[in-house]
Short mmCIF file of N, CA and C in Angstrom, two decimals:
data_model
loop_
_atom_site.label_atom_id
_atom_site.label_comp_id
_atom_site.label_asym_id
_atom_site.label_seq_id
_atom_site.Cartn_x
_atom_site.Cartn_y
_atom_site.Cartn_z
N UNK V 1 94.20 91.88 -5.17
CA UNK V 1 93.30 91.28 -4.23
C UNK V 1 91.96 92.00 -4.25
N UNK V 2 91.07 91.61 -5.03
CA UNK V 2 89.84 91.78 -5.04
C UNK V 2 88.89 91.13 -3.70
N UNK V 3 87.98 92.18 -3.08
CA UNK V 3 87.15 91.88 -1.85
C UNK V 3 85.98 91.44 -2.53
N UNK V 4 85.24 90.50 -1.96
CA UNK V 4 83.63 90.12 -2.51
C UNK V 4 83.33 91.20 -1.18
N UNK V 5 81.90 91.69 -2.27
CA UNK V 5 81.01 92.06 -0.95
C UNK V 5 81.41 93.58 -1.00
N UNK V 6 82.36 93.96 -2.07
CA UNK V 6 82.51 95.04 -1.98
C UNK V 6 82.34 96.17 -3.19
N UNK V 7 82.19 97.26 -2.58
CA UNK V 7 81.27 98.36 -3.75
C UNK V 7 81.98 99.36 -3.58
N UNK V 8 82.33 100.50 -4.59
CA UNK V 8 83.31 101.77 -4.35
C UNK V 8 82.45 102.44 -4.89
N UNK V 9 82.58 103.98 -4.61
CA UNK V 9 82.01 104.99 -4.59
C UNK V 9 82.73 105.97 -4.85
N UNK V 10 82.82 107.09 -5.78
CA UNK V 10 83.49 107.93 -6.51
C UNK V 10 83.20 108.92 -5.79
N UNK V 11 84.32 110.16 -5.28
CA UNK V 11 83.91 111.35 -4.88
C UNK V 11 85.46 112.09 -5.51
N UNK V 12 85.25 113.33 -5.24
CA UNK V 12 86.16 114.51 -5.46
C UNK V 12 87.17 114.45 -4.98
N UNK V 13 88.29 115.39 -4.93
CA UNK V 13 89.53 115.27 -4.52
C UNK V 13 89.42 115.92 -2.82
N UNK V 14 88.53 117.17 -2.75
CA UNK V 14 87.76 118.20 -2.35
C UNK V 14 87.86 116.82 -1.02
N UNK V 15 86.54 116.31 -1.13
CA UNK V 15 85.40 115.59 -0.26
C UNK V 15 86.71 114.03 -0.01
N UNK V 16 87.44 113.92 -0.61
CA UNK V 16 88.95 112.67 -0.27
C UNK V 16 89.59 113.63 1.13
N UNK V 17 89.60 114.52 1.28
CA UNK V 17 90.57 115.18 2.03
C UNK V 17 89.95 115.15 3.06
N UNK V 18 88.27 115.98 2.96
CA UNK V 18 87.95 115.96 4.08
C UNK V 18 87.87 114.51 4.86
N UNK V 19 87.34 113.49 3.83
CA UNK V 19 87.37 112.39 4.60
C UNK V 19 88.96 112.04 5.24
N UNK V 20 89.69 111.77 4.59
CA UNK V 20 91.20 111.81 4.80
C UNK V 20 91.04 112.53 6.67
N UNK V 21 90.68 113.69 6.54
CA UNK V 21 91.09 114.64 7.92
C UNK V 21 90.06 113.92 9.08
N UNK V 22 88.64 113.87 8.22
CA UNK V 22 88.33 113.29 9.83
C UNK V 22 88.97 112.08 10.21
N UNK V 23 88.84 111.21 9.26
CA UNK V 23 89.49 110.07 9.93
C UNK V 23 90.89 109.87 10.87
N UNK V 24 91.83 110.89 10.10
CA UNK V 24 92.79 110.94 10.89
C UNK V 24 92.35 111.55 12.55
N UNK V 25 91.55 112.41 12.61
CA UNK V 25 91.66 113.10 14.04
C UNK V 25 90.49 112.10 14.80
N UNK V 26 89.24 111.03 13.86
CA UNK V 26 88.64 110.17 14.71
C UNK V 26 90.07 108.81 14.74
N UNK V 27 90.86 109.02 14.48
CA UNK V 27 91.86 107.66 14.50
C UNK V 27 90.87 106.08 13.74
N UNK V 28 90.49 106.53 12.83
CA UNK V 28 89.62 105.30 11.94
C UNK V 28 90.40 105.64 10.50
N UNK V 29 89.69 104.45 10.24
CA UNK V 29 90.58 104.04 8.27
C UNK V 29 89.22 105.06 8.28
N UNK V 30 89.29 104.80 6.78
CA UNK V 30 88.17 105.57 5.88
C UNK V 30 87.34 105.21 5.68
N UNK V 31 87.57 103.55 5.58
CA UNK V 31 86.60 102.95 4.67
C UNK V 31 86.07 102.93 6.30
N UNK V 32 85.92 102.48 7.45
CA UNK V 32 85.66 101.61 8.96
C UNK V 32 84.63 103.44 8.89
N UNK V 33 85.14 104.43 9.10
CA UNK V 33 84.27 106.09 9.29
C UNK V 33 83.31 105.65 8.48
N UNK V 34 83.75 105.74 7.00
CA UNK V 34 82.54 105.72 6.42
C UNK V 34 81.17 104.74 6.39
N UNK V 35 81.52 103.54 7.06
CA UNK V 35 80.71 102.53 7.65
C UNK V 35 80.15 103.54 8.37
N UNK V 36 80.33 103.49 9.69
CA UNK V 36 79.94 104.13 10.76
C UNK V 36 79.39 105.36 10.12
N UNK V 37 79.37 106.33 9.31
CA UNK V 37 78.78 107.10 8.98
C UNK V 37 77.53 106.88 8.35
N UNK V 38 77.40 105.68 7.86
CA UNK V 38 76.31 105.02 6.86
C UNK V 38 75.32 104.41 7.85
N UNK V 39 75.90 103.90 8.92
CA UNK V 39 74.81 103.37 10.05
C UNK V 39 74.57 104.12 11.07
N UNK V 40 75.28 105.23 11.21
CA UNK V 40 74.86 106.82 12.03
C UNK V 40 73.10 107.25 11.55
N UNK V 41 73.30 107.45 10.16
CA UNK V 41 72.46 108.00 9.36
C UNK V 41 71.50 106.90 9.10
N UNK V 42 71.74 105.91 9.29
CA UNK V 42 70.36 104.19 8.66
C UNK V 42 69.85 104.43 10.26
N UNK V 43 70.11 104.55 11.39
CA UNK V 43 69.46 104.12 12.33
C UNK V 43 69.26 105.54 12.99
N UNK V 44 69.55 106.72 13.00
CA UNK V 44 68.85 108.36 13.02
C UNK V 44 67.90 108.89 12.48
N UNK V 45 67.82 107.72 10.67
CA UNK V 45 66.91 108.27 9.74
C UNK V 45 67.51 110.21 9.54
N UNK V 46 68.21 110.58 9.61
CA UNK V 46 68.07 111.85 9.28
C UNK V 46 68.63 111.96 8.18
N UNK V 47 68.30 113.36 7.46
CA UNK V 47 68.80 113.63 6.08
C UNK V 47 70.35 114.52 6.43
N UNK V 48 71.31 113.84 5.71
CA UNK V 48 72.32 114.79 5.87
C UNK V 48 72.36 115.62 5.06
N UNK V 49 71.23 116.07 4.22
CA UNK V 49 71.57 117.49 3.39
C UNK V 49 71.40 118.64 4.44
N UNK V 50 70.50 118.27 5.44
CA UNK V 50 69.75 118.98 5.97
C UNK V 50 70.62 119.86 7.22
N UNK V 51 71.42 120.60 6.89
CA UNK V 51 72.36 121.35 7.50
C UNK V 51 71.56 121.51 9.06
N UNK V 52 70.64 122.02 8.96
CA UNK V 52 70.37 122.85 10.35
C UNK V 52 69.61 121.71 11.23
N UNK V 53 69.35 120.51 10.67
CA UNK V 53 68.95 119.57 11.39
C UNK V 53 67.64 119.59 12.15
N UNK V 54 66.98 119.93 11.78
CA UNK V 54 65.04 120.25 11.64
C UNK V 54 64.61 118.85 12.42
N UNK V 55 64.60 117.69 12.02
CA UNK V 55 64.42 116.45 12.84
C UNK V 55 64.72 116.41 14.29
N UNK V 56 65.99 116.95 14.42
CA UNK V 56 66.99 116.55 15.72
C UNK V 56 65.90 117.99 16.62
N UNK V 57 66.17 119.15 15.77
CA UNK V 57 65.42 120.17 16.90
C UNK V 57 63.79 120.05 17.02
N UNK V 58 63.25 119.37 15.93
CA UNK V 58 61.92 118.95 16.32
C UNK V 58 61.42 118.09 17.83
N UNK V 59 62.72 116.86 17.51
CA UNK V 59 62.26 115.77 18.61
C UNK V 59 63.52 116.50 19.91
N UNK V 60 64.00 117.00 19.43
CA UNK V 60 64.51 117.96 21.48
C UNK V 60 63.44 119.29 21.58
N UNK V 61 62.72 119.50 21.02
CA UNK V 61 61.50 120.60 21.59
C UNK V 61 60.80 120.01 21.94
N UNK V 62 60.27 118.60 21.03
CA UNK V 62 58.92 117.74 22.00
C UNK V 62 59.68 117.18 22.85
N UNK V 63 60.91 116.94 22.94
CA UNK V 63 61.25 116.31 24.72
C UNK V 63 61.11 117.28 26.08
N UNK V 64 61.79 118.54 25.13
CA UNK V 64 62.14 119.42 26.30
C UNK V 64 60.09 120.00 26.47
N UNK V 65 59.71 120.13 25.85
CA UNK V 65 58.02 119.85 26.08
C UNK V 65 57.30 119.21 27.41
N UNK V 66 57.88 117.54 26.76
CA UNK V 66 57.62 116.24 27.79
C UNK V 66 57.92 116.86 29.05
N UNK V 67 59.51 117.14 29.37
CA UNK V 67 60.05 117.34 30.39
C UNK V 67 59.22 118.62 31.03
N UNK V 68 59.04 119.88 30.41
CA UNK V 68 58.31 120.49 31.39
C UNK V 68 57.05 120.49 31.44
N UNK V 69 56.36 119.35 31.26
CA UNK V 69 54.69 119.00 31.10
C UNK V 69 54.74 118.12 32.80
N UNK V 70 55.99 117.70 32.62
CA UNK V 70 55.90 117.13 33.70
C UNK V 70 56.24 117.27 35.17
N UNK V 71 57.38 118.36 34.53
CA UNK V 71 57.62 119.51 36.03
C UNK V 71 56.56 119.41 36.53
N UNK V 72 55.31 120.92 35.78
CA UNK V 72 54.17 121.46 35.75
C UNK V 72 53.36 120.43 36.69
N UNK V 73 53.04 118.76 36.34
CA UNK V 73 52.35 118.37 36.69
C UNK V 73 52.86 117.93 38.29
N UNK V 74 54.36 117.81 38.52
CA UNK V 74 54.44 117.59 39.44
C UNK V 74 54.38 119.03 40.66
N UNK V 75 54.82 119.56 39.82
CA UNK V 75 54.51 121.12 40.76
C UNK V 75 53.27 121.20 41.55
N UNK V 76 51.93 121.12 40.06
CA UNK V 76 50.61 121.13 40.70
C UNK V 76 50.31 120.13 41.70
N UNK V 77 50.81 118.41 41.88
CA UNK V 77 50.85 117.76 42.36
C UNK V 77 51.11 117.70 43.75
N UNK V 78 52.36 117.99 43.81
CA UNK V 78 52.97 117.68 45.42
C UNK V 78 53.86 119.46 45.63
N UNK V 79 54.19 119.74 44.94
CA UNK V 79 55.02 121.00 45.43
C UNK V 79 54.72 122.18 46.06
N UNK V 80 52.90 121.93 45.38
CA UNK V 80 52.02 122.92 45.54
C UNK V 80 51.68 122.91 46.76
N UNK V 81 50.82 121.74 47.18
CA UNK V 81 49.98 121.16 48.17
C UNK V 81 51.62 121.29 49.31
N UNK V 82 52.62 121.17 48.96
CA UNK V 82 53.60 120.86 50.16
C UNK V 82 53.54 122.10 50.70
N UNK V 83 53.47 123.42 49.62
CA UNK V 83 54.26 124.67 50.05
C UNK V 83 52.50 125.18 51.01
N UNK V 84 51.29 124.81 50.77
CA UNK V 84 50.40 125.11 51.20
C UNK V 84 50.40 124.71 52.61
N UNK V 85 51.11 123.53 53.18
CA UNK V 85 51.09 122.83 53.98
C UNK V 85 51.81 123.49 55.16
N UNK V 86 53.28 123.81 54.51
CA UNK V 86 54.27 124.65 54.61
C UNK V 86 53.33 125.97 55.92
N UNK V 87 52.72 126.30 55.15
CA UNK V 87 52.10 127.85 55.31
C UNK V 87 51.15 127.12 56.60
N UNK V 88 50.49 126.18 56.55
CA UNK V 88 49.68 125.84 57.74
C UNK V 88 50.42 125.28 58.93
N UNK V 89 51.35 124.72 58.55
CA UNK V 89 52.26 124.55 59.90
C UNK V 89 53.21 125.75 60.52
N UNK V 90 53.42 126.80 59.42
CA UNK V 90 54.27 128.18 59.82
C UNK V 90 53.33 128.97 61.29
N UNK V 91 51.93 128.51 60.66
CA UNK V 91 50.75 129.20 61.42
C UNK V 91 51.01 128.47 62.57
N UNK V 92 50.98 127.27 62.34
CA UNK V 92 49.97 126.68 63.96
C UNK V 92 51.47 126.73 64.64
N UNK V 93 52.50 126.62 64.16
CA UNK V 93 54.27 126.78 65.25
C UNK V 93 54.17 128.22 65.66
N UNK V 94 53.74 128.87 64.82
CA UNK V 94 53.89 130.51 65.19
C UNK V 94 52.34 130.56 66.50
N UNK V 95 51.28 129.97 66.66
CA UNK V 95 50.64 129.61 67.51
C UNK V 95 50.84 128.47 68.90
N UNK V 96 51.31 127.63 68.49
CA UNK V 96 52.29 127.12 69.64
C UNK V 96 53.35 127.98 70.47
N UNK V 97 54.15 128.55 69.63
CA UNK V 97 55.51 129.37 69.90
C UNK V 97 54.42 130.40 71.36
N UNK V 98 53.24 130.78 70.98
CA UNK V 98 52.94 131.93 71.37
C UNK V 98 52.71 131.44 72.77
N UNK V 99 51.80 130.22 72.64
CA UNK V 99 51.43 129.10 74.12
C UNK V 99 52.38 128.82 74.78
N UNK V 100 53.69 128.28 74.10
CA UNK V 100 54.63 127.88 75.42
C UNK V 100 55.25 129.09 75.68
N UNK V 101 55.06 130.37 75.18
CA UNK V 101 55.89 131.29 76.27
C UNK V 101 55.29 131.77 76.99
N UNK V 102 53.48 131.64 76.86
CA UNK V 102 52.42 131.86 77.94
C UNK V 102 52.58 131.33 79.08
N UNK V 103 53.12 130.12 78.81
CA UNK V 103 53.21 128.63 79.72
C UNK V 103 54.47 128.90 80.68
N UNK V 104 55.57 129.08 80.16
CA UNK V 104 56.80 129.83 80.59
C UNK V 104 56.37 130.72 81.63
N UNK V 105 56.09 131.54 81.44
CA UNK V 105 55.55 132.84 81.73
C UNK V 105 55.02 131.97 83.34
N UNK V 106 53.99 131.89 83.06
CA UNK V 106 52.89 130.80 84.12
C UNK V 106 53.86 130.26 85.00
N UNK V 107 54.73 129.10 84.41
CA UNK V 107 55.53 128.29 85.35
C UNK V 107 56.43 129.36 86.20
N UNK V 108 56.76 129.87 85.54
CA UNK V 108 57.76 131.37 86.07
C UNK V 108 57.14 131.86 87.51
N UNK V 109 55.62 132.10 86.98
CA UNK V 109 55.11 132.66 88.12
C UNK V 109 54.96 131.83 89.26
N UNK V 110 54.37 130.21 88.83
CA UNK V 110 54.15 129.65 89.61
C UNK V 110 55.53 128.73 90.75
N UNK V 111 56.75 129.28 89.77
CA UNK V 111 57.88 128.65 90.47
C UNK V 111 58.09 129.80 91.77
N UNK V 112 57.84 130.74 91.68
CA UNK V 112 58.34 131.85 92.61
C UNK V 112 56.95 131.88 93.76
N UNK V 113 55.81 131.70 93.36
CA UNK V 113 54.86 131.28 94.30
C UNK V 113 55.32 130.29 95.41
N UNK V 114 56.05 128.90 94.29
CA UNK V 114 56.07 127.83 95.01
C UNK V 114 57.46 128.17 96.54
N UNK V 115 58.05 129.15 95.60
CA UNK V 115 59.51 129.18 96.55
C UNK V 115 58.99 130.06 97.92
N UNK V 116 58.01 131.08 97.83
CA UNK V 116 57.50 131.99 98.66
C UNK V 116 56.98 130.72 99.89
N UNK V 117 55.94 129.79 99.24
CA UNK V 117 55.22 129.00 100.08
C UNK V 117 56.29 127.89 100.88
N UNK V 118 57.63 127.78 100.32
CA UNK V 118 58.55 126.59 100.69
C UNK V 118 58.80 127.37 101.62
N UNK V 119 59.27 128.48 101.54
CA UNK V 119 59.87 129.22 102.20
C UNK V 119 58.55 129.72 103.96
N UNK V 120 57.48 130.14 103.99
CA UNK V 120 56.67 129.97 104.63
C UNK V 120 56.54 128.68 105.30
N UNK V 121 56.42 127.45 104.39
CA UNK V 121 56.14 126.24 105.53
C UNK V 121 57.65 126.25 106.03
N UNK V 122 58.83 126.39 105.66
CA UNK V 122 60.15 126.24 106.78
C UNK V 122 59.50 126.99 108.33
N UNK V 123 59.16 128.36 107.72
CA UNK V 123 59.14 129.32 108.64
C UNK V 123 57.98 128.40 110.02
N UNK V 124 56.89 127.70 109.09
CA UNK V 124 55.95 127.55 110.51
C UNK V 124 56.55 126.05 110.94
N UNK V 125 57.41 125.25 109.87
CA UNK V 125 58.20 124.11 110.71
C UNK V 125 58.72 124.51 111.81
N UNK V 126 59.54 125.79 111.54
CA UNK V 126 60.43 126.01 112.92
C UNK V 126 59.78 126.35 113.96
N UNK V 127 58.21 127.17 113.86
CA UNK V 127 57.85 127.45 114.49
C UNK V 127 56.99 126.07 115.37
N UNK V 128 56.32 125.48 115.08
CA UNK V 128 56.09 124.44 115.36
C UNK V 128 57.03 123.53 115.90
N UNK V 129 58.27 123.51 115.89
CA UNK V 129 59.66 122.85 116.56
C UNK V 129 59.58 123.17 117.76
N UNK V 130 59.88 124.76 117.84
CA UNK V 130 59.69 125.93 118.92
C UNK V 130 58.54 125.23 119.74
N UNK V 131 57.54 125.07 119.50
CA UNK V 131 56.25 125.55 120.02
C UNK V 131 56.56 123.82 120.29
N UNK V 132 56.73 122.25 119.87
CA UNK V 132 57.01 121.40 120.78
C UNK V 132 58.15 121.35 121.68
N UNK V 133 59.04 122.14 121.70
CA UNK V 133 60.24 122.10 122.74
C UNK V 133 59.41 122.60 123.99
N UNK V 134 58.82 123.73 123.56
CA UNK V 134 58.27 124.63 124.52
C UNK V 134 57.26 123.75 125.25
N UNK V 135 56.58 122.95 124.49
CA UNK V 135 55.53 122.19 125.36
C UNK V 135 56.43 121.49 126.17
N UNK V 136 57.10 120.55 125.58
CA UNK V 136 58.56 119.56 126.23
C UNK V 136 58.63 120.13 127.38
N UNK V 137 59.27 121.31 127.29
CA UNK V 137 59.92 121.51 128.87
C UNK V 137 58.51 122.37 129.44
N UNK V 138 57.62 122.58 128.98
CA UNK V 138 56.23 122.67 129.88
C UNK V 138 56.20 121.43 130.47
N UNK V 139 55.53 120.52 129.81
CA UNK V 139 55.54 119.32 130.70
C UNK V 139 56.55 118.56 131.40
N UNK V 140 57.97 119.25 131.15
CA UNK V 140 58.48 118.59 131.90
C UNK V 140 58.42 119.76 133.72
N UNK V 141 58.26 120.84 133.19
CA UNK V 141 58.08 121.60 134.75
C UNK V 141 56.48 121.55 135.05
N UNK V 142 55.88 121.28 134.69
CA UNK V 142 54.26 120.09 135.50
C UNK V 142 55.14 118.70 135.90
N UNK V 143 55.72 118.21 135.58
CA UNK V 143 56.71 116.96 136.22
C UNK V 143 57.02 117.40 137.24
N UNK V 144 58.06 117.96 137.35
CA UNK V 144 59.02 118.97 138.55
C UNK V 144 58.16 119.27 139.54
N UNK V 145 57.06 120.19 139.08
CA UNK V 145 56.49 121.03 140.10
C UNK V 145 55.28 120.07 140.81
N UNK V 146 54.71 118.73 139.91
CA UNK V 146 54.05 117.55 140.73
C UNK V 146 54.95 117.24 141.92
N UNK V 147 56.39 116.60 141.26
CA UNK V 147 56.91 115.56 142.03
C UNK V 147 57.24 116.57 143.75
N UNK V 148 57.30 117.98 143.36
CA UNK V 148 57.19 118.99 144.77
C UNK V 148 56.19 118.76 145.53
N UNK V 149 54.95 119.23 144.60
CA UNK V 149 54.02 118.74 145.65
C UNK V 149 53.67 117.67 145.97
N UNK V 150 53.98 116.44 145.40
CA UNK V 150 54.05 115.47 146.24
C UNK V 150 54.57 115.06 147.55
N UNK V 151 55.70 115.83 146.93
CA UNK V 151 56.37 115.93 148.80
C UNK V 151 56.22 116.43 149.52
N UNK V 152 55.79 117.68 149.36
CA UNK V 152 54.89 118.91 149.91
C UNK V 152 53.92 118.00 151.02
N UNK V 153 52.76 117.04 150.33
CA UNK V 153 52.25 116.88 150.69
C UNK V 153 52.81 115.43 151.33
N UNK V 154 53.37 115.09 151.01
CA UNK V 154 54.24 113.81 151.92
C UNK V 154 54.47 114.42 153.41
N UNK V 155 55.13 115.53 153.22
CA UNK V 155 56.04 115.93 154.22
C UNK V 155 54.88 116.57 155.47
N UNK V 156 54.14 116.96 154.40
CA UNK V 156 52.89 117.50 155.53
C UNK V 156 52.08 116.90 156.47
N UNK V 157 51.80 115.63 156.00
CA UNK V 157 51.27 114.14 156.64
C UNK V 157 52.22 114.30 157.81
N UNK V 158 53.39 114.02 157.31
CA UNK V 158 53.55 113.70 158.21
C UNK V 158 54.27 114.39 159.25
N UNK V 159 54.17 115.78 159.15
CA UNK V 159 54.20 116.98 160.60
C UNK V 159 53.00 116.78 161.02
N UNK V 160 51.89 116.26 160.25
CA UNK V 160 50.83 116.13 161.50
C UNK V 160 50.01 117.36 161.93
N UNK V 161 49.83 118.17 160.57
CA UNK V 161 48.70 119.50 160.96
C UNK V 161 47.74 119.14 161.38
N UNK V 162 47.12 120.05 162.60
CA UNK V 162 45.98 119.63 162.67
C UNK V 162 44.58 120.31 162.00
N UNK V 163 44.54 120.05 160.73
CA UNK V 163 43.54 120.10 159.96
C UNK V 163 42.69 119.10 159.95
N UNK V 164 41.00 119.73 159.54
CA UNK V 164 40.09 118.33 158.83
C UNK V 164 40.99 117.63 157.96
N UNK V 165 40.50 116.06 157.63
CA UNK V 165 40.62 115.44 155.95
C UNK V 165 40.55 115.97 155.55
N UNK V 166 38.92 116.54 155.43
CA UNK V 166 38.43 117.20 154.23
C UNK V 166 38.83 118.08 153.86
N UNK V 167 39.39 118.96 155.12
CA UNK V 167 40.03 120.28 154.09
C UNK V 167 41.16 119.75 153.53
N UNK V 168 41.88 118.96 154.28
CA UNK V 168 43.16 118.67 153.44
C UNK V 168 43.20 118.04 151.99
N UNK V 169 41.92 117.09 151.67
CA UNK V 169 41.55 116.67 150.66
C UNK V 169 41.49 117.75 149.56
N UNK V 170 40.56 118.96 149.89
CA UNK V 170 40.21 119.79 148.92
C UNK V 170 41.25 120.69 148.66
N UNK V 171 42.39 120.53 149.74
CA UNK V 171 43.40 121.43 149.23
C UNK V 171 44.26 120.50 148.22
N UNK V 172 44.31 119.55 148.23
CA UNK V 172 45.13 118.61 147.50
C UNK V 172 44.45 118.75 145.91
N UNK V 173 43.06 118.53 145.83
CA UNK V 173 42.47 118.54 144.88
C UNK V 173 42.77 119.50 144.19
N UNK V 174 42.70 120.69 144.51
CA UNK V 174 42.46 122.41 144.49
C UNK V 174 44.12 122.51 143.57
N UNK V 175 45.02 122.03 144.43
CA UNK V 175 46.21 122.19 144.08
C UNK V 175 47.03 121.09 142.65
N UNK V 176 46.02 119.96 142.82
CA UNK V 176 46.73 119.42 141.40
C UNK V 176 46.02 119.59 140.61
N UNK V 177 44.88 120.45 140.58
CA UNK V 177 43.64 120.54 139.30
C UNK V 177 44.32 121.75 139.00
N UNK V 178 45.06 122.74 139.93
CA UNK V 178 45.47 123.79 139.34
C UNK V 178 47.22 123.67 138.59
N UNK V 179 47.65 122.63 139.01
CA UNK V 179 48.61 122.28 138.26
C UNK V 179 48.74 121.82 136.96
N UNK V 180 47.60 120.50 136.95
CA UNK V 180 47.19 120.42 135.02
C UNK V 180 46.94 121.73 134.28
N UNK V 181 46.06 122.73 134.84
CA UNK V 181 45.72 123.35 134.49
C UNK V 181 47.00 124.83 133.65
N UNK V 182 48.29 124.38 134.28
CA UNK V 182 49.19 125.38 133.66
C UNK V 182 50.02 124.96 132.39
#
């Protein structure tokens, strides 16, 4: 059974084996590897004499190149300007930090002011309580001590002293002007 389409290629007993071995450990025929070996190399372009592979480490130095061209640029870009930023907000928090414990401080003082002064207006509430009871029962003994002399002077009418009006007038006068007056 002759294949169209097909071409053989002579090698050593040497270079049979090795092929023989890879194939066995890639689990491929020989002929299917050696395909795949032929279009490894057609679409890599590389030379397989070329042991140390000069192509392959050329184009991974200009990548690894690319790659840190572009760190670099992003560094200068945003990493830079962030960490600068960084440093201006460390400042102005470390300047805030300093204000609100000023502020603290302040309220502190001004809470213990406020409790001193709460504490003072109780003191003149009560006193002021005091001081209307006290009027209270003031005016209520100007009540008391009117509704006496009213009778006082009720009662006096009518025993019938014999005094002027007038004096009796001015004693009446005399006596409830000095009663508002307590």
């Amino acid at each position: 059974m002759i294949q169209k389409d097909t071409c053989s290629i002579r090698f050593s007993k040497v270079i049979n084996e090795k092929l023989d071995k890879l194939a066995l450990s890639f689990k491929r025929s020989k002929k299917e590897l050696f395909n795949q070996m032929v279009d490894y190399f057609y679409r890599c372009k590389k030379d397989p004499s070329d042991v140390g592979d000069e192509i392959l480490k050329k184009d991974l130095s200009a990548g690894i190149n690319r790659i840190l061209s572009f760190i670099k640029q992003q560094e200068k870009d945003f990493l830079l300007p962030v960490l600068t930023d960084m440093g201006f907000v460390k400042n102005v928090s470390g300047n805030n930090k300093k204000l609100l414990e000023a502020i603290i401080t302040h309220l502190i003082s001004e809470a213990d002011k406020f409790s001193t002064l709460t504490k003072n207006n109780q003191t003149i509430l009560n006193d002021v309580k005091a001081l209307l009871s006290l009027q209270k029962k003031k005016e209520q003994l100007k009540q008391q001590f009117s509704n006496l002399l009213e009778y006082y002077i009720k009662e006096r009418e009518e025993m019938g002293w014999s005094s002027s009006n007038t004096k009796k007038e001015e004693l009446i006068s005399y006596t409830r002007e000095s009663l508002k007056n307590i």
